[in-house]
Tab-separated table of C-alpha atoms in Angstrom:
chain	number	residue	atom	x	y	z
F	1	ALA	CA	107.116	92.508	142.788
F	2	GLN	CA	106.040	92.609	139.175
F	3	SER	CA	108.854	93.117	136.711
F	4	VAL	CA	109.891	92.708	133.103
F	5	THR	CA	113.474	91.847	132.230
F	6	GLN	CA	115.140	92.145	128.868
F	7	PRO	CA	118.557	90.618	129.502
F	8	ASP	CA	120.181	91.821	126.289
F	9	ALA	CA	120.801	95.556	126.041
F	10	ARG	CA	122.079	95.177	122.498
F	11	VAL	CA	121.716	92.489	119.828
F	12	THR	CA	123.548	92.468	116.509
F	13	VAL	CA	122.423	90.272	113.606
F	14	SER	CA	123.187	90.144	109.914
F	15	GLU	CA	120.563	91.202	107.412
F	16	GLY	CA	118.542	88.183	106.364
F	17	ALA	CA	119.357	86.235	109.523
F	18	SER	CA	116.807	85.155	112.081
F	19	LEU	CA	116.245	87.058	115.294
F	20	GLN	CA	115.178	86.371	118.847
F	21	LEU	CA	114.863	89.080	121.473
F	22	ARG	CA	114.361	87.798	124.980
F	23	CYS	CA	111.832	88.933	127.554
F	24	LYS	CA	111.150	87.456	130.991
F	25	TYR	CA	108.370	88.593	133.261
F	26	SER	CA	107.517	88.222	136.902
F	27	TYR	CA	103.815	88.584	137.511
F	28	SER	CA	101.199	87.013	139.729
F	29	GLY	CA	98.405	85.724	137.550
F	30	THR	CA	98.259	85.940	133.781
F	31	PRO	CA	99.511	89.236	132.455
F	32	TYR	CA	98.790	91.017	129.258
F	33	LEU	CA	102.096	91.100	127.374
F	34	PHE	CA	103.232	93.478	124.694
F	35	TRP	CA	106.139	94.177	122.400
F	36	TYR	CA	106.711	97.744	121.241
F	37	VAL	CA	109.275	99.133	118.813
F	38	GLN	CA	110.914	102.554	118.898
F	39	TYR	CA	112.558	103.830	115.753
F	40	GLN	CA	115.128	106.557	116.131
F	41	ARG	CA	113.709	109.784	117.558
F	42	GLN	CA	110.168	108.423	117.463
F	43	GLY	CA	107.588	107.333	119.982
F	44	LEU	CA	106.877	103.686	120.658
F	45	GLN	CA	104.609	101.649	118.383
F	46	LEU	CA	102.853	98.388	119.170
F	47	LEU	CA	104.212	95.282	117.436
F	48	LEU	CA	101.986	92.669	119.033
F	49	LYS	CA	100.174	91.698	122.216
F	50	TYR	CA	99.111	88.555	124.045
F	51	TYR	CA	96.585	87.711	126.688
F	52	SER	CA	95.257	84.231	126.115
F	53	GLY	CA	94.804	81.500	123.510
F	54	ASP	CA	97.461	80.415	121.035
F	55	PRO	CA	100.808	81.087	122.710
F	56	VAL	CA	102.311	82.207	119.407
F	57	VAL	CA	101.022	85.601	118.353
F	58	GLN	CA	101.656	87.311	115.075
F	59	GLY	CA	102.469	90.980	114.787
F	60	VAL	CA	103.297	93.531	112.158
F	61	ASN	CA	106.194	93.300	109.694
F	62	GLY	CA	106.690	89.543	110.139
F	63	PHE	CA	107.313	89.611	113.880
F	64	GLU	CA	105.890	86.989	116.189
F	65	ALA	CA	106.237	86.208	119.872
F	66	GLU	CA	105.742	83.097	121.936
F	67	PHE	CA	104.308	83.091	125.422
F	68	SER	CA	105.592	80.482	127.853
F	69	LYS	CA	103.957	80.282	131.265
F	70	SER	CA	106.383	77.640	132.504
F	71	ASP	CA	109.367	79.766	131.568
F	72	SER	CA	107.731	83.151	132.317
F	73	SER	CA	108.906	84.364	128.957
F	74	PHE	CA	107.588	86.217	125.944
F	75	HIS	CA	110.370	86.159	123.373
F	76	LEU	CA	110.127	88.069	120.103
F	77	ARG	CA	111.178	86.398	116.861
F	78	LYS	CA	111.560	87.174	113.206
F	79	ALA	CA	112.619	84.721	110.536
F	80	SER	CA	114.597	87.160	108.386
F	81	VAL	CA	115.533	90.663	109.475
F	82	HIS	CA	115.785	93.704	107.245
F	83	TRP	CA	117.951	96.764	107.758
F	84	SER	CA	114.779	98.751	108.488
F	85	ASP	CA	114.233	96.636	111.610
F	86	SER	CA	117.031	98.525	113.332
F	87	ALA	CA	115.377	100.020	116.403
F	88	VAL	CA	114.931	99.621	120.118
F	89	TYR	CA	112.440	96.947	121.176
F	90	PHE	CA	110.566	97.049	124.451
F	91	CYS	CA	108.714	94.270	126.191
F	92	ALA	CA	105.939	95.262	128.597
F	93	ALA	CA	103.400	93.631	130.883
F	94	SER	CA	100.161	95.041	132.196
F	95	GLY	CA	100.214	95.950	135.823
F	96	SER	CA	97.621	97.250	138.191
F	97	ASN	CA	95.938	100.602	137.692
F	98	TYR	CA	96.219	100.346	133.895
F	99	GLN	CA	99.957	100.857	134.079
F	100	LEU	CA	102.395	99.025	131.890
F	101	ILE	CA	105.559	97.577	133.408
F	102	TRP	CA	108.379	98.112	130.956
F	103	GLY	CA	111.560	96.240	130.251
F	104	SER	CA	114.710	98.286	129.751
F	105	GLY	CA	114.737	97.738	125.995
F	106	THR	CA	116.966	95.911	123.519
F	107	LYS	CA	118.728	97.817	120.787
F	108	LEU	CA	118.740	95.822	117.563
F	109	ILE	CA	121.610	96.484	115.169
F	110	ILE	CA	121.479	95.020	111.681
F	111	LYS	CA	124.782	94.325	109.916
F	112	PRO	CA	124.741	94.622	106.112
L	1	GLU	CA	93.850	107.228	113.255
L	2	ALA	CA	94.803	107.416	116.883
L	3	ALA	CA	96.995	110.404	117.567
L	4	VAL	CA	98.960	111.818	120.469
L	5	THR	CA	100.585	115.184	119.885
L	6	GLN	CA	103.237	116.649	122.136
L	7	SER	CA	104.465	120.212	122.246
L	8	PRO	CA	107.070	121.520	122.151
L	9	ARG	CA	109.218	118.871	120.469
L	10	ASN	CA	112.387	120.468	121.772
L	11	LYS	CA	112.914	122.771	124.728
L	12	VAL	CA	115.890	124.379	126.391
L	13	ALA	CA	115.162	125.689	129.874
L	14	VAL	CA	117.222	127.393	132.542
L	15	THR	CA	117.762	125.919	135.975
L	16	GLY	CA	115.061	127.129	138.344
L	17	GLY	CA	112.672	128.052	135.576
L	18	LYS	CA	109.179	126.699	135.032
L	19	VAL	CA	108.561	124.289	132.171
L	20	THR	CA	105.232	123.030	130.886
L	21	LEU	CA	105.043	120.121	128.474
L	22	SER	CA	101.727	119.695	126.712
L	23	CYS	CA	100.013	116.634	125.328
L	24	ASN	CA	96.828	116.319	123.300
L	25	GLN	CA	95.122	113.092	122.255
L	26	THR	CA	92.310	112.556	119.793
L	27	ASN	CA	91.727	108.917	120.790
L	28	ASN	CA	89.065	109.643	123.404
L	29	HIS	CA	91.080	107.500	125.801
L	30	ASN	CA	90.478	107.760	129.517
L	31	ASN	CA	94.043	106.967	130.511
L	32	MET	CA	97.015	109.185	129.828
L	33	TYR	CA	100.636	108.864	130.911
L	34	TRP	CA	103.837	110.843	131.141
L	35	TYR	CA	107.137	108.951	130.904
L	36	ARG	CA	110.734	109.959	130.753
L	37	GLN	CA	113.308	107.991	128.841
L	38	ASP	CA	116.973	107.987	129.755
L	39	THR	CA	119.755	105.768	128.525
L	40	GLY	CA	120.025	102.743	130.769
L	41	HIS	CA	116.638	103.279	132.419
L	42	GLY	CA	114.140	102.555	129.701
L	43	LEU	CA	110.761	104.185	130.283
L	44	ARG	CA	109.884	105.470	133.728
L	45	LEU	CA	106.386	106.565	134.653
L	46	ILE	CA	106.116	110.047	136.143
L	47	HIS	CA	102.371	110.710	136.372
L	48	TYR	CA	99.236	109.270	134.898
L	49	SER	CA	95.555	110.036	134.754
L	50	TYR	CA	92.315	108.073	134.580
L	51	GLY	CA	90.305	110.932	133.158
L	52	ALA	CA	89.613	114.635	133.277
L	53	GLY	CA	90.382	116.090	136.672
L	54	SER	CA	92.414	113.117	137.892
L	55	THR	CA	96.168	112.791	138.284
L	56	GLU	CA	98.107	110.005	139.977
L	57	LYS	CA	101.741	109.663	140.932
L	58	GLY	CA	103.809	107.196	139.002
L	59	ASP	CA	107.167	105.736	139.935
L	60	ILE	CA	109.231	108.952	139.828
L	61	PRO	CA	106.904	111.907	140.556
L	62	ASP	CA	109.295	114.068	142.589
L	63	GLY	CA	109.894	117.446	140.963
L	64	TYR	CA	106.936	117.077	138.601
L	65	LYS	CA	103.272	118.009	138.661
L	66	ALA	CA	100.582	116.994	136.219
L	67	SER	CA	97.304	118.499	135.111
L	68	ARG	CA	94.404	116.898	133.228
L	69	PRO	CA	91.913	119.679	132.547
L	70	SER	CA	90.025	117.730	129.880
L	71	GLN	CA	89.790	114.291	128.297
L	72	GLU	CA	92.076	115.429	125.494
L	73	ASN	CA	94.813	117.312	127.339
L	74	PHE	CA	97.421	116.241	129.868
L	75	SER	CA	100.273	118.520	130.901
L	76	LEU	CA	103.492	117.886	132.764
L	77	ILE	CA	104.804	120.783	134.828
L	78	LEU	CA	108.293	121.310	136.161
L	79	GLU	CA	107.959	124.178	138.648
L	80	LEU	CA	111.695	124.486	139.298
L	81	ALA	CA	113.612	122.764	136.538
L	82	THR	CA	116.937	121.128	137.368
L	83	PRO	CA	119.663	119.714	135.087
L	84	SER	CA	118.774	116.197	136.309
L	85	GLN	CA	115.458	116.611	134.523
L	86	THR	CA	117.197	116.775	131.170
L	87	SER	CA	115.620	113.887	129.313
L	88	VAL	CA	113.219	112.838	126.585
L	89	TYR	CA	109.603	112.917	127.730
L	90	PHE	CA	106.837	110.855	126.207
L	91	CYS	CA	103.126	111.249	126.570
L	92	ALA	CA	100.833	108.317	125.879
L	93	SER	CA	97.159	107.468	125.951
L	94	GLY	CA	95.366	104.157	126.385
L	95	GLY	CA	91.883	102.786	126.696
L	96	GLY	CA	92.340	99.973	129.181
L	97	VAL	CA	94.574	97.287	130.617
L	98	ASN	CA	94.635	95.092	127.533
L	99	THR	CA	94.515	97.712	124.831
L	100	GLU	CA	97.251	99.413	122.900
L	101	VAL	CA	98.944	102.462	124.348
L	102	PHE	CA	99.624	105.196	121.796
L	103	PHE	CA	102.681	107.376	122.171
L	104	GLY	CA	103.538	110.864	121.098
L	105	LYS	CA	106.840	111.544	119.333
L	106	GLY	CA	108.493	112.865	122.456
L	107	THR	CA	109.842	116.144	123.816
L	108	ARG	CA	113.557	116.574	124.194
L	109	LEU	CA	114.133	118.777	127.240
L	110	THR	CA	117.507	120.227	128.119
L	111	VAL	CA	117.904	122.104	131.391
L	112	VAL	CA	121.027	124.248	131.502
């Protein structure tokens, strides 16, 4: 069955430190992969997406993600986090019937 | 700019009552979705639609109906609301399997 797993429910990093949020997928074929961010009491917004080509994709606000077919992963990274990056981050993969398969989300907490 | 508008933003309903959540999109997207978001469950798909007149069951359709009378509008209907349906509901629209999905800001529903 197709699935997306975000193994870390919560990640805490210091402001200015680097960040990696993990995402693993299980999908037959090559999926479309997405990272979305949800700020408090808001809807989700797209950070970046990947389908093919360069496995490292750039997104908004300095975020990037790297696709690994061998590892079935699509981890999100940022070189230096800011307090405004505090949010919940969701990884998703395209499924059949134009549905997205969602991970359970990772809450990012930034320490001053 | 792509826009998905949900109404109401907050709703308190009584057990056994009928609740209608409305969603309007100005993106001219064929696909629309209703999700609920609960702590520990991430996003769960309730119903979705491929276009006016179509509705499809998602992963958790029990207790919910959907209506897509036009390209722009997609409603979620709780005929007999129960406390277990207390949640935050998100509407979204999308153009295709590899395109961005745009979310509304959510409706916080409390069933007492």
